[in-house]
XYZ file of C-alpha atoms in Angstrom:
624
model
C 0.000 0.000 0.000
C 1.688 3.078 -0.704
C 1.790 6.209 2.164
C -0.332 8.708 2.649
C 2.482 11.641 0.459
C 1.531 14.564 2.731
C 2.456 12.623 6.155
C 4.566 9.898 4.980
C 7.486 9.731 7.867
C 11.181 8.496 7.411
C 13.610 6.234 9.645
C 16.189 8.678 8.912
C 19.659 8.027 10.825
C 21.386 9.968 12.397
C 19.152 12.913 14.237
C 15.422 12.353 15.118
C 13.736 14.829 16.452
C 11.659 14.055 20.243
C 8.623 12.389 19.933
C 7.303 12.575 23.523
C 3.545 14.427 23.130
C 1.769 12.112 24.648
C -1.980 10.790 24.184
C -5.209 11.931 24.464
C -4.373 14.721 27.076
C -2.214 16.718 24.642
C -4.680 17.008 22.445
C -7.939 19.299 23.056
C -10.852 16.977 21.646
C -14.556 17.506 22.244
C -16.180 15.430 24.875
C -17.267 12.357 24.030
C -20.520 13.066 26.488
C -21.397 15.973 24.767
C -21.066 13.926 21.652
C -23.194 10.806 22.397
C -25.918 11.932 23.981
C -28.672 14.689 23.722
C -29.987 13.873 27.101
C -30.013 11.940 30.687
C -32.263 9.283 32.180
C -33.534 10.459 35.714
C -36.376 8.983 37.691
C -39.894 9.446 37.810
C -41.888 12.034 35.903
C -38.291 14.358 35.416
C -36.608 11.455 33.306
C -35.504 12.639 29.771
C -36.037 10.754 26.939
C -32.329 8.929 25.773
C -31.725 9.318 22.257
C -29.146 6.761 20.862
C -26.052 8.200 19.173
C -25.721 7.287 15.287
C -23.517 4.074 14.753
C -21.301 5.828 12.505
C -20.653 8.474 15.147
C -19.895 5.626 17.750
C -17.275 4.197 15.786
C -16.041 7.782 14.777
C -15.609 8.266 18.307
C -13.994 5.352 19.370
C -11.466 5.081 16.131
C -10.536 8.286 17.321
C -9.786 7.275 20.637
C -7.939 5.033 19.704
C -5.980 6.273 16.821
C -4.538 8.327 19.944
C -2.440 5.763 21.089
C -1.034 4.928 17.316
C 2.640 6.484 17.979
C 4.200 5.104 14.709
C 4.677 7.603 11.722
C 4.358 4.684 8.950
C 1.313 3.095 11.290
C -0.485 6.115 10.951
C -0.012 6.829 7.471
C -1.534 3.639 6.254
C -4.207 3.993 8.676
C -5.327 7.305 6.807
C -5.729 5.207 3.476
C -7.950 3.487 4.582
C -11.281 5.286 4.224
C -12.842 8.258 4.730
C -13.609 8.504 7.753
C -10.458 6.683 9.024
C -8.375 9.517 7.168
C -10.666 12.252 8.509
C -9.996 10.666 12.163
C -6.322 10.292 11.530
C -5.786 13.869 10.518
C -7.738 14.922 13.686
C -5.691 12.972 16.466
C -2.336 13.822 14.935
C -0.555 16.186 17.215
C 2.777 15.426 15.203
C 3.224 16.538 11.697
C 6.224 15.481 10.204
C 7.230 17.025 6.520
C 9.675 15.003 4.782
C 10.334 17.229 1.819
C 9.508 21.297 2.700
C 7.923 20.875 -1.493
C 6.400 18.001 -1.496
C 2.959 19.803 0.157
C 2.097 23.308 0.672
C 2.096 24.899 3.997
C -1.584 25.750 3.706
C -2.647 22.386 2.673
C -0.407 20.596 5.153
C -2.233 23.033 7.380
C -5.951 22.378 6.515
C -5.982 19.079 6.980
C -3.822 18.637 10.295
C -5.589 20.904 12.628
C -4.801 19.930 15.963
C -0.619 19.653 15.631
C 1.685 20.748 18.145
C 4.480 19.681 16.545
C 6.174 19.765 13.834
C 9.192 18.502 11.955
C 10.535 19.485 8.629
C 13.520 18.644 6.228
C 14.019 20.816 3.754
C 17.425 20.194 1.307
C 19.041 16.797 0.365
C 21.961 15.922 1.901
C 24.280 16.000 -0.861
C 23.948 20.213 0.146
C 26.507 18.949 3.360
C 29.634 18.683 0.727
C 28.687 21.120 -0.963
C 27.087 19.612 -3.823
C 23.779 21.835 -4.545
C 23.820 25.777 -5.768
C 24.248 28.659 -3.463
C 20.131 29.654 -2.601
C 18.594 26.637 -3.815
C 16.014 26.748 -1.646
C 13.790 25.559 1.318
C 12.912 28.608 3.329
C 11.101 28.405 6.693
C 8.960 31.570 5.688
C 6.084 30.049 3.691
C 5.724 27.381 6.955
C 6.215 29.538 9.980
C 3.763 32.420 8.590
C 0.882 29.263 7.633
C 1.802 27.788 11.369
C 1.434 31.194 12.645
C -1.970 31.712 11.877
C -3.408 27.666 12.275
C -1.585 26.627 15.297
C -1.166 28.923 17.919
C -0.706 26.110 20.820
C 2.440 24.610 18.844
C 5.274 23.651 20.718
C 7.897 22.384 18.963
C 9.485 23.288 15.765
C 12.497 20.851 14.384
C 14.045 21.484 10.824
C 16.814 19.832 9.315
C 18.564 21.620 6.013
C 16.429 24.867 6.052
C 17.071 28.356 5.352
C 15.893 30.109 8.145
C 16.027 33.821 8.836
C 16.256 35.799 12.103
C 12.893 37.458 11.128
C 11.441 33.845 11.095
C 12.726 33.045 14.374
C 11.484 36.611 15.522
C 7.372 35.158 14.040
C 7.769 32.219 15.555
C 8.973 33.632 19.135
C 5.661 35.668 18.877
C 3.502 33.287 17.650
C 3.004 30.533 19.779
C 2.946 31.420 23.413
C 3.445 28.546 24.997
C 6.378 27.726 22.955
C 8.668 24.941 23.796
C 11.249 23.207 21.526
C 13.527 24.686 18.894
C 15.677 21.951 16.943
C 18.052 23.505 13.910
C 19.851 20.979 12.382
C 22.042 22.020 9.270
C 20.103 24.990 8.918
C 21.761 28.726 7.803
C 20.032 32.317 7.238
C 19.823 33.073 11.169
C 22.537 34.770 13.597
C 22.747 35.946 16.998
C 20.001 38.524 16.613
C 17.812 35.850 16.234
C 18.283 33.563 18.432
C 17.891 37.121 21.289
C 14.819 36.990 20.573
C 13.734 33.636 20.964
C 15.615 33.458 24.206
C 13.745 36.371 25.396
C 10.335 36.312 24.543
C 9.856 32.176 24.279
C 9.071 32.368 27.795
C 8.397 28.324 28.472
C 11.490 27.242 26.568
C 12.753 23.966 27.464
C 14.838 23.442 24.588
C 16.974 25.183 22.357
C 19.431 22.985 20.030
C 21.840 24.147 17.255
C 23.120 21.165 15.417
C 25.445 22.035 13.039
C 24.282 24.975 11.795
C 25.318 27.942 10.194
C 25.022 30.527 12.864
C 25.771 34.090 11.920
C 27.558 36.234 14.041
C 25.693 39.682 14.895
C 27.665 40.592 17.747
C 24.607 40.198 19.805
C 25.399 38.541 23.215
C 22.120 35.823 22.826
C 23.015 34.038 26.018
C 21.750 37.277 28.337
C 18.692 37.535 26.268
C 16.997 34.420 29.056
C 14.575 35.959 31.307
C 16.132 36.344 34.560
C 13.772 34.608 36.651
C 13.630 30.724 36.899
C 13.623 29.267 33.623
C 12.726 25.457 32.174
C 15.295 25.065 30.327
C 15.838 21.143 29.985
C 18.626 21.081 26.988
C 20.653 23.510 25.315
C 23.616 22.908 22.514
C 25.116 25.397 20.452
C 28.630 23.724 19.828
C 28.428 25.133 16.204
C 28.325 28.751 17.263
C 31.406 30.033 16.042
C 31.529 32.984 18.099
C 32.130 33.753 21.905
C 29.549 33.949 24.313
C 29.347 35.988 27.284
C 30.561 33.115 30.243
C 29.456 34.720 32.521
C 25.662 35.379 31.529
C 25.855 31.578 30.703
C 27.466 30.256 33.948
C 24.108 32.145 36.008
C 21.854 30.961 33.121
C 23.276 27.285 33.942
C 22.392 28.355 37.819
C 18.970 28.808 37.374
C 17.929 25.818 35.041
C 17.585 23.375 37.913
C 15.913 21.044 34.913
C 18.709 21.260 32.509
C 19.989 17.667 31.559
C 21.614 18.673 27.882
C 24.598 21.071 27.744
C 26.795 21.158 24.275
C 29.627 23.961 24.386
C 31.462 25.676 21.263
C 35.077 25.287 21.244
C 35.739 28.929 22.811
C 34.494 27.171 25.926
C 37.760 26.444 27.995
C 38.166 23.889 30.092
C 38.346 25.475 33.087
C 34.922 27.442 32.170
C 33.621 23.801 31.703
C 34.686 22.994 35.246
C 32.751 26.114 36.552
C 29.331 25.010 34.861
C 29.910 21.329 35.925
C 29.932 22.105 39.602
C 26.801 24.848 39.102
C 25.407 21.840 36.991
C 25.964 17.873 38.726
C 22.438 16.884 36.992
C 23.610 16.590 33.748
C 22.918 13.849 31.804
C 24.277 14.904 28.311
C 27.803 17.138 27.904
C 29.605 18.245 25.134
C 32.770 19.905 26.760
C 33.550 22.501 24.443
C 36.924 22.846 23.801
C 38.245 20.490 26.408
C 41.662 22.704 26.468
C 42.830 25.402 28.493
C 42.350 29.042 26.372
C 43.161 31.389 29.089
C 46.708 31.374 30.719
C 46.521 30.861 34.755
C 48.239 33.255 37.370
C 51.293 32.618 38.553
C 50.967 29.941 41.010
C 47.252 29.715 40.904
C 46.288 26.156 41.463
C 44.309 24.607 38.462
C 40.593 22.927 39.016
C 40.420 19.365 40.273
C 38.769 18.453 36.748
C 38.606 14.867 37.932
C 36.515 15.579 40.950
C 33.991 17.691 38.653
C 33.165 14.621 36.427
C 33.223 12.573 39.860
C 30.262 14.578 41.186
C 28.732 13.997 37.871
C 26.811 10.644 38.873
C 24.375 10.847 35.917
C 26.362 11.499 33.063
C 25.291 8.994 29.880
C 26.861 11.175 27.106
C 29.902 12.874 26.271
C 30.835 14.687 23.408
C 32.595 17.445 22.358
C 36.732 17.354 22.572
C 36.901 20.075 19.726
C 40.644 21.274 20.927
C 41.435 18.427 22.814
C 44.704 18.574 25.350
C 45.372 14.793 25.878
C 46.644 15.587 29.089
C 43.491 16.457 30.237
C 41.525 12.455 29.655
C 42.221 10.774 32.668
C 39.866 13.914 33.737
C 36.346 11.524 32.671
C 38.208 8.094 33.440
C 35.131 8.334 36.703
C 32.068 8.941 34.357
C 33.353 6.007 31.711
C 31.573 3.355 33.388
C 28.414 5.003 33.144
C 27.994 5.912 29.352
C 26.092 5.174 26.941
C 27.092 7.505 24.291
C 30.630 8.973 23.843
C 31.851 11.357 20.361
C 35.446 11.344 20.150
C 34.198 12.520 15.900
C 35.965 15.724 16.488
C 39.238 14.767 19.129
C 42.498 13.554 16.876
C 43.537 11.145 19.479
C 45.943 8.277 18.838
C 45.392 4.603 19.455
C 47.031 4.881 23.380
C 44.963 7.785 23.830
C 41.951 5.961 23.330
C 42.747 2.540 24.713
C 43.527 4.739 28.002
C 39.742 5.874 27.698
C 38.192 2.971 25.791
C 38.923 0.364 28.811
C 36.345 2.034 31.136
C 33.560 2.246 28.834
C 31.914 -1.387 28.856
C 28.242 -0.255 28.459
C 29.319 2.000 25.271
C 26.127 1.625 23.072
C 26.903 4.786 20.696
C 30.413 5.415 19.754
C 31.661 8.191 17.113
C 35.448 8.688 16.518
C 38.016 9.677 13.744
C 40.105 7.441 11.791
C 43.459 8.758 13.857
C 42.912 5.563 16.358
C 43.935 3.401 13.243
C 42.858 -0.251 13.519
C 44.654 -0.858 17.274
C 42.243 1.558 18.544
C 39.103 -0.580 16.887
C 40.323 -3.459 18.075
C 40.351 -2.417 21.479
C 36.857 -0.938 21.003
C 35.795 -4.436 19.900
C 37.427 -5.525 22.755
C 35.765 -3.779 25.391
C 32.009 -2.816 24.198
C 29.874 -6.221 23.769
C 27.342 -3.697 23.874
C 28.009 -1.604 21.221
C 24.579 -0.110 18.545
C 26.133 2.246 16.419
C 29.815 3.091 15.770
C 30.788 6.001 12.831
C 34.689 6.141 11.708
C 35.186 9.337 10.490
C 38.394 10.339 8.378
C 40.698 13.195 9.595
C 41.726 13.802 6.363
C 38.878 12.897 3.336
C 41.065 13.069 0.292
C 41.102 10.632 -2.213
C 44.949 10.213 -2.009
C 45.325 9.818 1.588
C 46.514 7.164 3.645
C 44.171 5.569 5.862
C 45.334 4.337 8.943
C 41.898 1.940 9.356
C 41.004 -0.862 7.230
C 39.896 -4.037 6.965
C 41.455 -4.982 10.117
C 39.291 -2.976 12.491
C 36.411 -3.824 10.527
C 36.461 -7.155 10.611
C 37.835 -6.676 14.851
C 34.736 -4.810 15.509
C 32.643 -7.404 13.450
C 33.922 -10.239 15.736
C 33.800 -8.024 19.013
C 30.623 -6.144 18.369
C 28.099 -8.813 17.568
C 25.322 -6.430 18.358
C 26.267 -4.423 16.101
C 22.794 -2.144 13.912
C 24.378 0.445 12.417
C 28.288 1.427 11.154
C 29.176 4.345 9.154
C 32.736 3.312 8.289
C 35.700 5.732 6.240
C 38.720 3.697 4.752
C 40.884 3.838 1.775
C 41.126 0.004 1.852
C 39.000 -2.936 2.446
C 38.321 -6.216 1.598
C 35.547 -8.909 0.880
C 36.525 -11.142 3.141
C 35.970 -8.708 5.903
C 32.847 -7.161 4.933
C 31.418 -10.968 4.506
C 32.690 -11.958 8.112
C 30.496 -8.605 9.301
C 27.576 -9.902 7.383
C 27.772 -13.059 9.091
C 28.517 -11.519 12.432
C 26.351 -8.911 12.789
C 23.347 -10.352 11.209
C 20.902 -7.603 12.966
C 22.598 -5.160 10.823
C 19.775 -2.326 9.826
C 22.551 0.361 8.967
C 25.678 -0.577 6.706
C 27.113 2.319 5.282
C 30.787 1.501 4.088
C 32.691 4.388 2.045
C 35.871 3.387 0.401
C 37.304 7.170 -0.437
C 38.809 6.625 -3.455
C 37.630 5.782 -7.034
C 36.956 2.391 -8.081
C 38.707 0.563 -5.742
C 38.861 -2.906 -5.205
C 39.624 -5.819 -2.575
C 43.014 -4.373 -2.152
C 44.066 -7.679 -1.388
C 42.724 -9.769 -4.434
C 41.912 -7.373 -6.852
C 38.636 -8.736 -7.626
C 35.636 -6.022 -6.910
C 33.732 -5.665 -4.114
C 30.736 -7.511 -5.472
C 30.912 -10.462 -2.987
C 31.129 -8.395 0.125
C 28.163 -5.855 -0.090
C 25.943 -9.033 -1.841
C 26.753 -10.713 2.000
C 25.294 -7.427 3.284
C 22.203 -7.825 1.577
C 21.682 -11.503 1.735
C 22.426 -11.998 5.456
C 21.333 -8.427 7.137
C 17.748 -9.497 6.763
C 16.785 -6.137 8.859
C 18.649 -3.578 6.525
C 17.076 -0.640 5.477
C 19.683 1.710 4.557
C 22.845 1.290 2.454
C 25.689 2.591 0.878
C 28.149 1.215 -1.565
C 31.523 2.122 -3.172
C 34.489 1.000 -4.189
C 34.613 -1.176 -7.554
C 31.594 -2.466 -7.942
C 29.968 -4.251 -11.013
C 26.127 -4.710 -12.280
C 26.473 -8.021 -10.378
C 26.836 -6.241 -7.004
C 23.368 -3.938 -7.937
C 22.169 -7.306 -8.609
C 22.333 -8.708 -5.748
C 21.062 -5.578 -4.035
C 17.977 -6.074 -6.218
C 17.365 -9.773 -5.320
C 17.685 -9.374 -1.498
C 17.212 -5.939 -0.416
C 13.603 -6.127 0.401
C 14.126 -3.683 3.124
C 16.050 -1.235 1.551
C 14.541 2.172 2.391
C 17.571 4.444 1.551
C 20.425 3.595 -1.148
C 23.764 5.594 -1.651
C 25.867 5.074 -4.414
C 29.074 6.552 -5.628
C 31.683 5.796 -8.143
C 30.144 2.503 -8.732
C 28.383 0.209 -11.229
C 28.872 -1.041 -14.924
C 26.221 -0.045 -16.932
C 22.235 0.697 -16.735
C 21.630 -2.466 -15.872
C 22.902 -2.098 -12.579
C 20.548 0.444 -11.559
C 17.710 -0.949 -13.521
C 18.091 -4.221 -10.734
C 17.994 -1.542 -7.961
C 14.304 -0.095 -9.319
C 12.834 -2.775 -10.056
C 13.835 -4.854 -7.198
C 13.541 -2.888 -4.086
C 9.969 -2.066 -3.536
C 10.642 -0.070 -0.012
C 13.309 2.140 -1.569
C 12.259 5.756 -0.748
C 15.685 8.038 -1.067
C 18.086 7.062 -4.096
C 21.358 8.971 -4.231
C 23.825 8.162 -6.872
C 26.869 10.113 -7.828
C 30.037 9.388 -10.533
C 28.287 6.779 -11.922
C 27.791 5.311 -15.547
C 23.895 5.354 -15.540
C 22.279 6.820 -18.415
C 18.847 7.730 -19.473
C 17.793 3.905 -20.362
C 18.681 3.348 -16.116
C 16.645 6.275 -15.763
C 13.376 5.900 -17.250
C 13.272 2.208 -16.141
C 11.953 3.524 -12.780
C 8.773 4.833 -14.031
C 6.770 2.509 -12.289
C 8.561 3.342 -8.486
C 9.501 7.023 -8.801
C 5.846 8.039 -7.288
C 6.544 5.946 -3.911
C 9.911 7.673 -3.262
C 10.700 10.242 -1.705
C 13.468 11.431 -3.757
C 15.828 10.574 -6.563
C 19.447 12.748 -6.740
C 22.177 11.754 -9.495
C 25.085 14.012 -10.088
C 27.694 13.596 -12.668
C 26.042 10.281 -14.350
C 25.202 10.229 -17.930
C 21.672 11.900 -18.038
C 20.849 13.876 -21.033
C 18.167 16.694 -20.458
C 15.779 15.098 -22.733
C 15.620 11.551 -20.794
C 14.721 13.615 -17.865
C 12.363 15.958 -19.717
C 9.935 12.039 -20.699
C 10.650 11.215 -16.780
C 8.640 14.672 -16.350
C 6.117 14.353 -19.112
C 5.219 10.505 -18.363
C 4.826 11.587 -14.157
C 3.197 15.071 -14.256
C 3.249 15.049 -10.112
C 6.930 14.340 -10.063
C 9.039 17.522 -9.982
C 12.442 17.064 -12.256
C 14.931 19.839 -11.066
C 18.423 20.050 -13.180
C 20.992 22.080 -11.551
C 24.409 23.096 -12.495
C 27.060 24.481 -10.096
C 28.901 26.730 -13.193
C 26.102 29.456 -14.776
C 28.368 30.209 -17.734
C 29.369 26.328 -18.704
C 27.849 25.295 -21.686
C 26.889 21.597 -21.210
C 24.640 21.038 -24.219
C 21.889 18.467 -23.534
C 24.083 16.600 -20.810
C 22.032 16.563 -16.910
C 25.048 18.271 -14.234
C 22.854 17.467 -11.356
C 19.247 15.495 -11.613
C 16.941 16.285 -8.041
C 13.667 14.596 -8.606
C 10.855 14.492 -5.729
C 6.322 13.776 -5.917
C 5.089 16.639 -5.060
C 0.715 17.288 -4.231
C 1.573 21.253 -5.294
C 3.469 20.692 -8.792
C 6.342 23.097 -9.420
C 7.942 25.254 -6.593
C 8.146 29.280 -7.748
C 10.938 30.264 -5.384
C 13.756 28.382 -8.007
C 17.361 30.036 -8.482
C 18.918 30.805 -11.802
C 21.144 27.511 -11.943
C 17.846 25.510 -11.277
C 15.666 24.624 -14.298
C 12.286 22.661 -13.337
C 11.427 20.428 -16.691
């Protein structure tokens, strides 16, 4: 059955945003007394005659009371298909709109059907605009959406948007808006500064969250960290470790006094260590910390004693996450050795530590669930990982240095260590220059409740460095054995054989990622017509022409997107894409306004959309 396109929801990786609203009590719904019956039975001559409600309201009624309790995004899409009245109920109970694509609906219908939301969710961009890859302005601004939510849903309380432009007027709307305001979540999002993020610290009165995930934050020389009321405040979490800019410590260090409920603390990296000692003792109920810096900035008196650091993270009994280590002084580890035990969830993605440095940390940590780290702890340090944390969920490898030409100083080694240490193992996100088949097989067989496999070999066209041969054998393991799998990414050299085998086995496959890979249109031909779940397609430096194209006809209208760059798309294979699916929007792009590229695609961004065309399109962006 395919999903309901305006409310269709996503698994995506790597950053949900909460979903904690609650049932019926969230939600303002008429009485169901009021509802059912148009009078009361008393006794004697004062009794009122009953009148029966109507079956169909009945059912109405209790659908809806029950569609309450129906927490799953995919659950409550189908349930909208239905019928009728099953979609009229659904729409009515939904206090959580999520918006996978900001053009895929309009804010005003999104608007008239959900009336009752108080929150909402929306990604805007694809990620290929992270490296880079999309022109300057492309696109999905918060405007249209904040000035529709402004007028139909005054109660809302959270807002989270991944890849939007978002301006500092928007953020001023929204702070006046919606009174009893609660959650802000900007992930990957640009267009704001300091100036606006004053004003939603001062006027969102009830603010319990405010989170800046890797943003692009402007700086207006506006010191946004005094803008809190100075009264008693709710704050729960706040991160703003991509602020570039300083902040005033000491309107911070009394805001951190008075949020007796925060649990959530990220620092940028102009947040020294010894400020980070200060907030810990103001702040032992922490349950999430990103450190800052995790260095010391400013230079010490002569003979001034320096902060017991250890004793800080000592008193921090609840600690579960740590993150942060943007300037790291090695000197300064031992300094969590007491929280180790404890965590969950430790990001070493930004600290260039060495394999000692880690093992010194690593050995403490045997309830490690999440664990993000650079590629500097070379295959000793993922060994001793796979030593230590039976427990491990997800583990990311990222490279220090991303360069096709570099040496990697992880391979196959810690792969396959982690695969035999790590048996738990649902999700990797692994950077290498080398690997093998061997070793991607044994993690196949080892790690069998695999849903997240995402294995990039930088480099182009590389194969088992070992035997030469491509990768075919390895990623067709993935696929055959990770029965739970539902998002993937290939490279290295792979043949039609390996897109093959994707085809035949991945069932499951929700997301695909492809790059510098594949033989011919056959190979992506076996991807469309195999995998009936696939939703997000992203292909780049590949050999697939129009033929691979257009043999996705019958799919393209249950995904959510398709994005090929540098393939072998001509403009008129993607003009019949747009003429045989008239609710599909085909966007070309190209980076370079002057090239003259003839009838050859750049950059192919295809999406359904309920609203046809978007009006709001740059110059290097032609809509077929």
């Amino acid at each position: 059955m395919r999903e309901d396109p305006v409310s269709e929801m996503s698994e995506d990786d790597d950053r949900s945003p909460p979903s904690d609203l609650g049932g019926p009590a969230s939600v303002t719904v008429s009485s169901n007394k009021t509802r059912n019956c148009t009078g009361v039975c008393g006794s004697g001559s004062s009794s009122i005659e009953f009148q029966a409600p109507y079956p169909d309201q009945v059912l109405e009624n209790v659908l809806e009371s029950v569609l309450y309790f129906l927490t799953s995004r995919r659950d409550r899409s189908a349930a909208s298909l239905v019928c009728k009245s099953w979609y009229r109920a659904e729409a009515l109970t939904r206090s959580e709109l999520f918006i996978g694509n900001c053009y895929a609906v309009s804010p005003r219908r999104a608007t008239r059907r959900f009336t009752r939301v108080r929150s909402m969710s929306i990604k805007g961009k694809p990620r290929f605009a992270d490296f880079n890859l999309m022109p300057t302005n492309w696109g999905a601004y918060f405007t249209p959406w904040v000035a529709a939510m402004a007028k139909a849903y005054p109660w809302l309380e959270k807002v989270y948007l991944k890849r939007m432009s978002v301006s500092d007027d928007d953020l001023a709307l929204l702070s006046e808006s919606f009174p009893g305001f609660k959650e802000l979540v900007l992930v990957c999002c640009e267009g704001f500064g300091t100036s606006g993020l004053a004003v939603v610290a001062s006027k969102c009165r009830q603010l319990r969250v405010l989170d800046l995930i890797e943003s692009e934050v402007m700086d207006d020389d506006v010191d946004w960290i005094s803008f809190f009321p100075e009264s008693q405040i709710y704050l729960e979490s706040l991160t703003f470790d991509c602020v570039e800019c300083h902040v005033n410590f000491e309107a911070l260090e009394k805001l951190v006094i008075r949020s007796p409920s925060l649990k959530k603390l990220r620092l940028n990296r102009l947040v020294s260590i010894g400020q980070l000692y200060r907030l810990m003792i103001r702040a032992p109920q922490l349950t999430h910390l990103g450190t800052g810096s995790f260095s010391t900035l400013e230079v010490n008196a002569q003979g001034e004693q320096e902060p017991d650091y250890i004793s800080a993270f000592s008193a921090s009994k609840s600690l579960v996450c740590l993150s942060g280590f943007r300037d790291i002084w090695s000197d300064y580890l031992p300094a969590i050795y007491p929280v180790c035990a404890n965590l969950t969830n430790l990001n070493f993605s930004y600290a260039n530590i060495n394999p000692d440095q880690l093992k010194s940390v690593i050995c403490y940590c045997g309830n490690l669930q999440i664990f993000w780290v650079l590629d500097s702890i070379c295959d000793e340090g993922l060994q001793a990982v796979a030593a230590k944390c039976k427990e491990l969920r997800e583990l990311r490898v990222f490279p220090v240095d991303p360069s096709e030409d570099a040496e990697g100083p992880v391979s196959e080694v810690g792969l396959q260590a982690i695969s035999e240490g790590c048996r738990n193992l649902q999700s990797i996100l692994y950077f290498c220059q080398r690997m093998t088949n061997a070793a991607v097989i044994a993690m196949s067989k080892n790690c069998p409740d695999l849903v997240v496999f995402r294995l990039c070999i930088m480099g182009r066209l590389r194969p088992d460095h070992l035997t030469g041969e491509p990768m075919d054998e390895g990623f067709g393991a993935i696929v055959r054995n990770c029965k739970k799998l539902t998002r993937l990414a290939v490279s290295g050299l792979l043949t039609d054989r390996a897109f093959g085998y994707i085809g035949k086995y991945g069932k499951l496959v929700r997301t695909l990622s492809v790059a510098f890979a594949g033989d011919s249109d056959m190979g992506l031909k076996y991807v469309l017509e195999g995998c009936p779940k696939l939703e997000k397609l992203e292909i780049r430096d590949s050999p697939f022409g129009d033929a691979a194209l257009s043999s996705g006809l019958h799919h393209y209208y249950n995904m959510r997107f398709l994005w090929m760059s540098s393939c072998k798309l001509s403009r008129q294979g993607c003009r019949e894409i747009a003429r045989a699916l008239p609710h599909l929007v085909v966007e070309v792009m190209k980076t370079d306004l002057e090239a003259e590229v003839g009838d050859y695609v750049e950059t192919l961004y295809m999406y359904r959309s309920l609203e046809g065309p978007r009006d709001d399109t740059p110059q290097s962006v032609e809509i077929l």
